[in-house]
Coordinates of C-alpha atoms and ligand atoms in Angstrom, one line a residue:
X1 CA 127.1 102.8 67.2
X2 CA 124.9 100.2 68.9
X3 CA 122.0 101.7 71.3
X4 CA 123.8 101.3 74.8
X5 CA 126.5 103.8 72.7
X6 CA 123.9 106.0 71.6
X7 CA 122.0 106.0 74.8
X8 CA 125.8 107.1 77.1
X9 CA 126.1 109.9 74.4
X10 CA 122.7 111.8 74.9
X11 CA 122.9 110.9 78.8
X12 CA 125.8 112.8 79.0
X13 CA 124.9 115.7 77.1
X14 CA 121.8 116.1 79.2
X15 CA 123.6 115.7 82.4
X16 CA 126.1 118.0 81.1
X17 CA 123.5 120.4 80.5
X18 CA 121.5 119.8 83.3
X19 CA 121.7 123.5 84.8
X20 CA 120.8 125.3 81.6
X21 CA 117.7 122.6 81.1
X22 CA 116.7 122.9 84.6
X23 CA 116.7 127.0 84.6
X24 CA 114.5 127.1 81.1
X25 CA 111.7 124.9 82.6
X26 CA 111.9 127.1 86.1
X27 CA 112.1 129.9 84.0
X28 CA 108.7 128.8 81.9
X29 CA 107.1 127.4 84.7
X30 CA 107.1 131.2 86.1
X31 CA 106.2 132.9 82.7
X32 CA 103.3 130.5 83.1
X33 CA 101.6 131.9 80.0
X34 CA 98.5 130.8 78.3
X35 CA 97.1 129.5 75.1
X36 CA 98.2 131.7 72.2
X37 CA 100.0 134.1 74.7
X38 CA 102.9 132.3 74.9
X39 CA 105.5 135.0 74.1
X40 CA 108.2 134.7 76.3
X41 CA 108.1 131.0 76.7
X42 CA 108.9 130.4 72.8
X43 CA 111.3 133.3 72.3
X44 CA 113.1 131.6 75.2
X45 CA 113.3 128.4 73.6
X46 CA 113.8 129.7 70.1
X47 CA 116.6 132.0 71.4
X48 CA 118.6 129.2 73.1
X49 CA 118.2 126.9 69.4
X50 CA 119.2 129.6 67.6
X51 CA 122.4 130.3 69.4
X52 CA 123.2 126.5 69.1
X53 CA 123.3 126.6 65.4
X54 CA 119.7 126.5 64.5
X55 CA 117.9 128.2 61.6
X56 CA 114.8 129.3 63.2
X57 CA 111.3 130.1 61.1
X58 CA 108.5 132.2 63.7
X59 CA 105.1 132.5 63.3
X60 CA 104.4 129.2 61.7
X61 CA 100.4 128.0 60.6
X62 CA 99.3 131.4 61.2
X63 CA 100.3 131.5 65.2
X64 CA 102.4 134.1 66.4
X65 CA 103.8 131.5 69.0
X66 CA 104.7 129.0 67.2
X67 CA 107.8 128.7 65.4
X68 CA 110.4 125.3 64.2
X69 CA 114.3 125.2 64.7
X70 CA 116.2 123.0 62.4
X71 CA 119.6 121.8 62.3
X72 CA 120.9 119.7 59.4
X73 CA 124.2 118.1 58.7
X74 CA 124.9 116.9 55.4
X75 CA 122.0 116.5 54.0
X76 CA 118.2 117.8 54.5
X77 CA 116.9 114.0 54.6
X78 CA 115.5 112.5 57.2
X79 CA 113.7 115.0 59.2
X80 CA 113.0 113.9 62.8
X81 CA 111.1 116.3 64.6
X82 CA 110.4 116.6 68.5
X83 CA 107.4 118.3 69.6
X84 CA 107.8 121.0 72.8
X85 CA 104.4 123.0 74.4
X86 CA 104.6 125.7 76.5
X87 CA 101.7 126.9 77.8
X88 CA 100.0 127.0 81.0
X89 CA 96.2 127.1 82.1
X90 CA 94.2 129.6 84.1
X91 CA 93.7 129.8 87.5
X92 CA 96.4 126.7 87.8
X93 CA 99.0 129.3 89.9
X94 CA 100.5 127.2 93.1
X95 CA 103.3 127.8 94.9
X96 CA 106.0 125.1 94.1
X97 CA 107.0 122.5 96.1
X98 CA 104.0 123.4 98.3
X99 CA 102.0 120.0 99.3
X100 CA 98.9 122.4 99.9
X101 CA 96.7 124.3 97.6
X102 CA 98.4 127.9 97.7
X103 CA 98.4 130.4 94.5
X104 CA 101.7 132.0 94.0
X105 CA 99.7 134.7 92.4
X106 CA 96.1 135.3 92.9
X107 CA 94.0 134.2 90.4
X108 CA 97.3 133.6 88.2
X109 CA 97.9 131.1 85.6
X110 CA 100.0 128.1 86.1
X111 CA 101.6 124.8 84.8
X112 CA 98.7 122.6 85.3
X113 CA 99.6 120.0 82.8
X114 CA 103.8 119.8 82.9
X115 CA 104.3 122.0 79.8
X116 CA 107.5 123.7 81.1
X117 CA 108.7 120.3 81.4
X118 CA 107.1 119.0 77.8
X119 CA 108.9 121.9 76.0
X120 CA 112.1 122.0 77.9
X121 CA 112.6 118.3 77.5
X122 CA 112.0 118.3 73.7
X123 CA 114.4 121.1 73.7
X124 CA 117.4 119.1 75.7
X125 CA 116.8 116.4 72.7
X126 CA 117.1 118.4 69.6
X127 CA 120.1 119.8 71.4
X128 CA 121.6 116.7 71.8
X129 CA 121.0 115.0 68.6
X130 CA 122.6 118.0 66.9
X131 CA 125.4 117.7 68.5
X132 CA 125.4 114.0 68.1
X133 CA 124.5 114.3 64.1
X134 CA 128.0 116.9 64.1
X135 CA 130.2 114.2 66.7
X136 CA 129.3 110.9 64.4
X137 CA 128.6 112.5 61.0
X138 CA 125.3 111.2 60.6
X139 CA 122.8 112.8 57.6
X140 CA 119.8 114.7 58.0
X141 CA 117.8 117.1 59.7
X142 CA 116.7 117.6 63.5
X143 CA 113.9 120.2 64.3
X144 CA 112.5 121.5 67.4
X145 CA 108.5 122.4 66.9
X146 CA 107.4 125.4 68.9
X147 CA 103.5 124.2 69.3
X148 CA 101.5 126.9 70.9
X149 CA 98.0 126.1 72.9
X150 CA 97.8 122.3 73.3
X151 CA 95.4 123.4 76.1
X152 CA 92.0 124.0 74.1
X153 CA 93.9 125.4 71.1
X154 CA 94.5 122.6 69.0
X155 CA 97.7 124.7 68.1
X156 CA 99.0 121.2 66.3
X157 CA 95.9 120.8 64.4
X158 CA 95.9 124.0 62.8
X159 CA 99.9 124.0 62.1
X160 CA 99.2 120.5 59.9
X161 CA 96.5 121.6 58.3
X162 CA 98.4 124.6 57.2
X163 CA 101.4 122.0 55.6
X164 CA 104.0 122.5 58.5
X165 CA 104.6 119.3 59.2
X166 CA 104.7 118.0 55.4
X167 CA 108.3 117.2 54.8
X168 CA 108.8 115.4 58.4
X169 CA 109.6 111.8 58.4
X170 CA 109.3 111.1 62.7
X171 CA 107.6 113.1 65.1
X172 CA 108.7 112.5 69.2
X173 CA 107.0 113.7 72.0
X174 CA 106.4 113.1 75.4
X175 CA 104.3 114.1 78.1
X176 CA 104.9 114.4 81.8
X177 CA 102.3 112.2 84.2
X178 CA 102.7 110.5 87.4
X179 CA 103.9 107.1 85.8
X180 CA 106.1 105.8 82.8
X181 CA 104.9 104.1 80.1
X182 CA 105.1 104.1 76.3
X183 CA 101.5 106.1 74.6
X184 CA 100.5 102.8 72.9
X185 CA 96.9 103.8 73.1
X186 CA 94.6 106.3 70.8
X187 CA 93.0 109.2 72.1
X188 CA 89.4 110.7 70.9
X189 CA 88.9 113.0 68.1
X190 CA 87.0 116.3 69.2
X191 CA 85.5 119.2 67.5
X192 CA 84.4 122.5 69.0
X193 CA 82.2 125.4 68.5
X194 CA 80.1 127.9 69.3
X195 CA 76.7 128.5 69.3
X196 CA 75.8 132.7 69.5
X197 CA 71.4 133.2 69.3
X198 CA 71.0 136.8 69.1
X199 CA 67.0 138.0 70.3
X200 CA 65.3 140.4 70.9
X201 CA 65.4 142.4 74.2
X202 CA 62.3 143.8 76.1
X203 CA 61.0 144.0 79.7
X204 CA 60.6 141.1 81.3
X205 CA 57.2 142.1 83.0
X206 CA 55.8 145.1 80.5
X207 CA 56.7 143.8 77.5
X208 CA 57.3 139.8 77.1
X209 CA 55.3 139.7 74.3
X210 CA 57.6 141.8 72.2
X211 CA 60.9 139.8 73.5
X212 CA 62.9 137.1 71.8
X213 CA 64.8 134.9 74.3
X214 CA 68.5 134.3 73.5
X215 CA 69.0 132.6 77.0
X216 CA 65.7 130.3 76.2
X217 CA 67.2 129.2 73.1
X218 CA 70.7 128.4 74.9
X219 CA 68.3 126.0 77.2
X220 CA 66.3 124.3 74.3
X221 CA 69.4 123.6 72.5
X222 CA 70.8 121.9 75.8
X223 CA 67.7 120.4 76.3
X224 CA 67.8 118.7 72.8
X225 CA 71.7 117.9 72.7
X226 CA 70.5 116.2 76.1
X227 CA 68.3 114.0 74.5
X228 CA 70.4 113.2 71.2
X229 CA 72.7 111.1 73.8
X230 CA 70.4 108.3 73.7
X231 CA 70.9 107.8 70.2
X232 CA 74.5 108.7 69.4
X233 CA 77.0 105.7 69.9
X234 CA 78.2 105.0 73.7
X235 CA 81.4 106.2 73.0
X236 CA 80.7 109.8 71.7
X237 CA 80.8 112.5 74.4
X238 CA 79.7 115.7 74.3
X239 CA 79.6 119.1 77.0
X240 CA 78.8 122.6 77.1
X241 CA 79.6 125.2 79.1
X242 CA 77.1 128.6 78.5
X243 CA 79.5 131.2 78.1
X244 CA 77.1 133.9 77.9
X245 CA 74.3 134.0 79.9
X246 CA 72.5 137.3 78.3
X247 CA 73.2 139.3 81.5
X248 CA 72.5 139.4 85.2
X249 CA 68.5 140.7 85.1
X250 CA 66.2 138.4 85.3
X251 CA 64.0 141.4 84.0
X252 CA 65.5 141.7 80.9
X253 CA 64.5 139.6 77.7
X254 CA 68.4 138.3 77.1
X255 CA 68.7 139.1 73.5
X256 CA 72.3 137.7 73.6
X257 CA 73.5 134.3 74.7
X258 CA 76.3 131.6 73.9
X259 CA 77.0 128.1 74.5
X260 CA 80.0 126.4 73.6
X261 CA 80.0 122.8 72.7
X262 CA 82.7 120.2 72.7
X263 CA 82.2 116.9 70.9
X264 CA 84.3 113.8 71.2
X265 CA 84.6 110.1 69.8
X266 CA 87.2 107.6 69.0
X267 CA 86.6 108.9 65.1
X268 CA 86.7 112.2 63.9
X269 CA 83.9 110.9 61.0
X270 CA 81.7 109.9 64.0
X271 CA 82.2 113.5 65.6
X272 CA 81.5 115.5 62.3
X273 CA 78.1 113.5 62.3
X274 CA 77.1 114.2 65.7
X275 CA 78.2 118.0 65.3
X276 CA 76.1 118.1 62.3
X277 CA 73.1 116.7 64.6
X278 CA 73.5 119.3 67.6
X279 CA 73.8 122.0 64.4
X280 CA 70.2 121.2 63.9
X281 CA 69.5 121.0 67.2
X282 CA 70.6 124.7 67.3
X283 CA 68.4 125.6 64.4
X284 CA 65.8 124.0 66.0
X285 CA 66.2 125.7 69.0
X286 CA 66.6 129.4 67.0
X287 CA 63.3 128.4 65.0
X288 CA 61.1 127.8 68.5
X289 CA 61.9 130.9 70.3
X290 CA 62.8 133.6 67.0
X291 CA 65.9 134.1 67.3
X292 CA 68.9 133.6 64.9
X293 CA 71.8 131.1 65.5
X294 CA 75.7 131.7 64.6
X295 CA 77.7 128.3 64.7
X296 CA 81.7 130.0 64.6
X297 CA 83.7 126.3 64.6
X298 CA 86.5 126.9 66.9
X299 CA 88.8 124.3 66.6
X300 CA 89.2 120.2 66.4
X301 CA 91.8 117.1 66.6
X302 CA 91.9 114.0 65.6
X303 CA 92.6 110.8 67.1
X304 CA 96.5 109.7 67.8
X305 CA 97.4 107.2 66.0
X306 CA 100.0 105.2 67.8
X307 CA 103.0 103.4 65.6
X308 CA 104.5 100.1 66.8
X309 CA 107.6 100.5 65.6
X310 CA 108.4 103.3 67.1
X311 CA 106.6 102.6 70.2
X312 CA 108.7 99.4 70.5
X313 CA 111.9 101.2 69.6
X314 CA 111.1 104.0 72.4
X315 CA 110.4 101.0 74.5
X316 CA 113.6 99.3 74.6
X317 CA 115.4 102.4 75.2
X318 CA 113.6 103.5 78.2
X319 CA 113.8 99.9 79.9
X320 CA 117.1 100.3 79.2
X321 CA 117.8 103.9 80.8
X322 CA 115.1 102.5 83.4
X323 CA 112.6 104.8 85.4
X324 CA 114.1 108.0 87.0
X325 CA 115.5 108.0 90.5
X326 CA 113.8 109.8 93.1
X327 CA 114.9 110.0 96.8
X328 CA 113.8 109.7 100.1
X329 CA 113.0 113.8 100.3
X330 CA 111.3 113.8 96.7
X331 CA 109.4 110.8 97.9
X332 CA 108.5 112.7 101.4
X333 CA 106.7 115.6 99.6
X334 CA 104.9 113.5 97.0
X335 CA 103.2 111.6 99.8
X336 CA 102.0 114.7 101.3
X337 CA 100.7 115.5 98.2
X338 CA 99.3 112.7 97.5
X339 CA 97.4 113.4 101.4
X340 CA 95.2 115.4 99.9
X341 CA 93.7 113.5 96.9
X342 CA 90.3 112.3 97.9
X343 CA 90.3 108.0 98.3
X344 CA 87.9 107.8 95.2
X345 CA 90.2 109.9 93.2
X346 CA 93.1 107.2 93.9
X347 CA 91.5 104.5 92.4
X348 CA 91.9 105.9 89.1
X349 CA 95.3 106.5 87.9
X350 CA 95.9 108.8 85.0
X351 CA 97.3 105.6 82.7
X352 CA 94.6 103.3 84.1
X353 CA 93.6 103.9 80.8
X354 CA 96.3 103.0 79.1
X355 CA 97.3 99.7 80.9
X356 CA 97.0 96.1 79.5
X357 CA 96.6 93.3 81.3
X358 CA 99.9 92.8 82.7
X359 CA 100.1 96.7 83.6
X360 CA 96.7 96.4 85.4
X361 CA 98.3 93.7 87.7
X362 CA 101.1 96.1 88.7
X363 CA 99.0 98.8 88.9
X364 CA 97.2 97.0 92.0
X365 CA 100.2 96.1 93.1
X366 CA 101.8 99.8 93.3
X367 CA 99.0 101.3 94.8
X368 CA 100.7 102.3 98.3
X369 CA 103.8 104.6 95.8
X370 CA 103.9 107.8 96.0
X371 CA 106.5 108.1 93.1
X372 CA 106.7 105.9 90.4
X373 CA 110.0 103.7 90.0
X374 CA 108.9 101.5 87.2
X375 CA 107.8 101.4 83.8
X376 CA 104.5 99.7 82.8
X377 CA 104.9 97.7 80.0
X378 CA 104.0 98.2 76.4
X379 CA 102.5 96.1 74.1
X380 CA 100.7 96.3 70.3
X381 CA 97.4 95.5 71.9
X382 CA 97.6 98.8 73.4
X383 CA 96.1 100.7 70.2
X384 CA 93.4 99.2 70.6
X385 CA 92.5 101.0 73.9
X386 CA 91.4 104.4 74.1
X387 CA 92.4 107.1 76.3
X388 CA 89.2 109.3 76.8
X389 CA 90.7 112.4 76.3
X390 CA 92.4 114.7 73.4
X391 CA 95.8 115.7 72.1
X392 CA 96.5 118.0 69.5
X393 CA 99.2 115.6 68.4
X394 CA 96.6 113.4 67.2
X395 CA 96.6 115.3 63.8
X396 CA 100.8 115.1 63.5
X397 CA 100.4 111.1 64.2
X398 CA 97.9 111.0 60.9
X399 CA 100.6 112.9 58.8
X400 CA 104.1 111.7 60.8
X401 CA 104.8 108.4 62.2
X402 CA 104.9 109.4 65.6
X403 CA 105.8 108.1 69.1
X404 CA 105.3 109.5 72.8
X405 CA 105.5 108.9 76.2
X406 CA 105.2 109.4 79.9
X407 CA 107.8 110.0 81.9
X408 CA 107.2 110.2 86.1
X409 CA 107.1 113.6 87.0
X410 CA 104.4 114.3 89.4
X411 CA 102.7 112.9 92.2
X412 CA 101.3 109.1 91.6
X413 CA 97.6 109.1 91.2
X414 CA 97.2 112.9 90.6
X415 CA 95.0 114.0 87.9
X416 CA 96.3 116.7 85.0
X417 CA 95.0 120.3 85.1
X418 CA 95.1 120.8 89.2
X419 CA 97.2 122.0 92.0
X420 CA 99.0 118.8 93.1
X421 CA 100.0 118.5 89.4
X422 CA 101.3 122.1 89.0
X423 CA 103.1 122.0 92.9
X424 CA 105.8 119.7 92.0
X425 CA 106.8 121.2 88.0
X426 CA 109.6 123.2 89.3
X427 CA 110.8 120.7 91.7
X428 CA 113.5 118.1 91.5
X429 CA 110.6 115.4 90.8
X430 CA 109.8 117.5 88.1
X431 CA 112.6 118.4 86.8
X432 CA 114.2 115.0 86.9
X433 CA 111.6 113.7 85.2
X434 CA 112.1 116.2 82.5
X435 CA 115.7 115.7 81.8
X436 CA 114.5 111.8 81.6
X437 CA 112.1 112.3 79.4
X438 CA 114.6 114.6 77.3
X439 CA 117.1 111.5 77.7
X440 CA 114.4 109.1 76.3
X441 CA 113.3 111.3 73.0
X442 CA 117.3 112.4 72.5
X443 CA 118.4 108.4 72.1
X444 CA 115.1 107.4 70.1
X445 CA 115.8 110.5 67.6
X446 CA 119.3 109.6 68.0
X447 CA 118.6 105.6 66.5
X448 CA 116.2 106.0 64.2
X449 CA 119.3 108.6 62.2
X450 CA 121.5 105.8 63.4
X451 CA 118.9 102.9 61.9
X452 CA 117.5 105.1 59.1
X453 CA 115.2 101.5 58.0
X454 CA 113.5 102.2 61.3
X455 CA 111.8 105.2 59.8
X456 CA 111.0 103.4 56.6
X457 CA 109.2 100.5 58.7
X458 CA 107.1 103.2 60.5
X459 CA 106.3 105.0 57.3
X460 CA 104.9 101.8 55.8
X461 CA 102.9 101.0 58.9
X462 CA 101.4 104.8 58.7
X463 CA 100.7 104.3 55.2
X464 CA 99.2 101.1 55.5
X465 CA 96.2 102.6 57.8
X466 CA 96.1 105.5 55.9
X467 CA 95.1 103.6 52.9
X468 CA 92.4 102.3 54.7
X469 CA 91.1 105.3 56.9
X470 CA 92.4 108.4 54.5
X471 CA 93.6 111.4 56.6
X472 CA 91.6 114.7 55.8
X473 CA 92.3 117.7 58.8
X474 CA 89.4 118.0 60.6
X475 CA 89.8 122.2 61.0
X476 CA 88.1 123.8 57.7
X477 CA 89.8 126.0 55.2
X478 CA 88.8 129.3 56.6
X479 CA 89.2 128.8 60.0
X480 CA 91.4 131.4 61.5
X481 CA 92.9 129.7 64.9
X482 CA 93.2 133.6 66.0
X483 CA 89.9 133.7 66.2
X484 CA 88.8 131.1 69.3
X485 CA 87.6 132.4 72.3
Ligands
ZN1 ZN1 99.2 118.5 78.6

């Protein structure tokens, strides 16, 4: 079977399917649940793999939403696994199709970052390679991984670390974003945590003497980290958010207050040094005003780690099935959209980042589109940029060879996590770009069973950087990830 064969073979099973896909991400873009919360989104996804023939194991890494599928056919070996999220993000509710800010429910949750598409497309794959592993008697093993709370979870991070991913030989992703390109590029490592001081309450007038300020501690600390960002390297970013101001009364001695701290950099060893720093920092802050500092790690990822052979293999495949089609309606409603992204935000696209040299041209030159209808290209010297943000499928790219990418499905030059990216995931321009995507993943899974020497290549590329820069989890023994706030 040669790839234009394999590539026909997964089109047409998505396009056969292309109703049922369609009605799962609708149906998840409505449940529009949260980190950890995401009950009905995986026993949706679970349900419809384990009527197709799937052996299905819940509750994986200690997460109640989380869960892998897996379908084998003559033998257990290789494993190639696609990765499908789920959830949604807070206040992100927007009516669909809507080229307006509008919240379909109040205050609601909504798909902010494409996850109804994510998961639903990584579903459509496993589904296909099944069948095709059955149709051309191919060996081995597909799975579907139900990965709760990418969103400030690190759901992926905690599932490695707990030995979920250890007999995997290929991990395949994807994510949704306004352009098409292969994830050549690493991402930065982060840690989180919390700091809690606990004081000493009084009156604020009558007796100060007596009080120990939580809230004063909280600005010390911040005062410090503040300074520590002289001397950290440039590429190290850290921000707090105080989550708990000690109360409302500026009367009242706060005796309880909490900031939480995330920490990034292109190295997860640089990170654990510049936590360790703003730990001191803490203490120091604690030991000026008396009051006691708990530091309750909440969760971490590493880096991604992209792999050229699989990047290149994925690459081929989606010049060949080409960028998806939209037309002159879907095109109409993402220039509305795209009406009401400020001028400075346009300047940045979301894979600026991500460009070469030759993507950078065509980036200028695309600047007028309102929907993609190209792919940037990929090339090696795209690991050596770095995408200044965090994916919990950092920690599976350390473990499994892994390859991802983005497929158009929103409005060009929108950013992730706001309205204009939520409006158009139950769309057609969403929803094409999810059965694309699906497409994409199904026929790389699909070759790499078909070329099993693929796999080995990547393996021995992962292994050789690996040798060099050992993998250790970056989430403590201990760390329960039911415990984050
Ligand atoms: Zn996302």
């Amino acid at each position: 079977m040669n790839q234009t064969q394999l590539i026909t073979f997964i089109t047409d099973y998505i396009e056969a399917n292309q109703e049922k896909l369609d009605d799962i991400a609708k149906q998840i873009f409505d449940f529009a649940e949260v980190r950890f919360e995401e009950y009905k989104s995986s026993a949706l996804i679970s349900q419809v793999l384990e009527d197709a023939g799937f052996s299905i194991r819940r509750g994986v890494g200690k997460l109640d939403t989380a869960f892998i599928a897996e379908f084998s056919n003559k033998a257990n070996k290789p494993v190639v696994a696609f990765l499908g999220e789920y959830d949604a993000l807070p206040n992100l509710s927007q009516i669909p199709g809507l080229a307006q800010q509008q919240a379909e429910i109040p205050d609601g949750s909504g798909h902010g970052c494409g996850h109804n598409l994510l998961g639903t497309a990584s579903l459509g794959a496993a589904l296909a390679v099944k069948e095709a592993l059955l149709k051309f008697d191919l060996s081995g093993s597909v799975r579907y991984y139900g990965c709760p709370a990418e969103e400030g979870g690190s759901g992926k991070t905690f599932m490695v670390r707990d030995g979920v991913f250890d007999y995997v030989d290929t991990a395949i992703c994807w994510h949704p974003a306004p352009d098409n390109i292969i994830w050549g590029v690493s991402t930065l490592a982060n840690i989180q945590a919390e700091y809690a001081f606990k004081g000493i309450s009084s009156h604020a007038a009558a007796a100060p003497e007596v009080g120990r300020s939580a809230l004063d501690a909280v600005e010390l600390m911040n005062v410090g980290a503040n300074y520590l960002r002289e001397h950290v390297p440039s590429d190290v970013r850290f921000h707090y958010a105080i989550t708990d101001t000690g109360g409302k009364s500026p009367n009242v001695v706060q005796a309880d207050a909490k900031v939480l701290y995330l920490i990034r950099a292109p190295q997860i060893a640089t990170v654990n040094d510049v936590y360790a720093r703003i730990s001191n920092i803490a203490k120091g802050a604690a030991l000026m005003t008396g009051t006691e500092v708990t530091i309750r790690f909440d969760k971490a990822c590493s880096n991604y780690l992209p792999n050229h052979i699989l990047a290149s293999t994925m690459d081929d495949i989606f010049h060949e099935l080409g960028a998806p089609a939209f037309n002159a309606e879907e095109i109409a409603l993402a220039k509305e959209i795209r009406k009401s992204i400020p001028e400075v935000n346009r300047q940045r696209e979301f894979v600026s980042e991500m460009l070469t040299a030759e993507g950078k041209a065509m980036e200028l030159a695309a600047k007028d589109k309102d929907l993609s209808d190209f792919i940037y290209p990929y090339g090696p010297e795209a690991a050596n940029l770095i995408l200044s943000g965090s994916t919990d499928v950092g920690d599976v790219s350390w473990k499994v060879p892994t390859v991802q990418c983005l497929v158009a499905s929103h409005t060009r030059q929108t950013a992730a996590h706001t309205w204009q990216w939520t409006t158009t995931g139950k769309t057609s321009i969403g929803l094409k770009g999810m059965r694309h995507a699906a497409k994409i993943m199904g026929a790389t899974g699909l070759k790499l069973f078909v070329e099993p020497e693929l796999i080995t290549a990547a393996k021995a590329e992962l292994d050789n950087k690996t040798q060099q820069m050992p993998y250790q989890n970056p989430i403590p023994v201990g760390v329960d990830p039911n415990n984050q706030k």
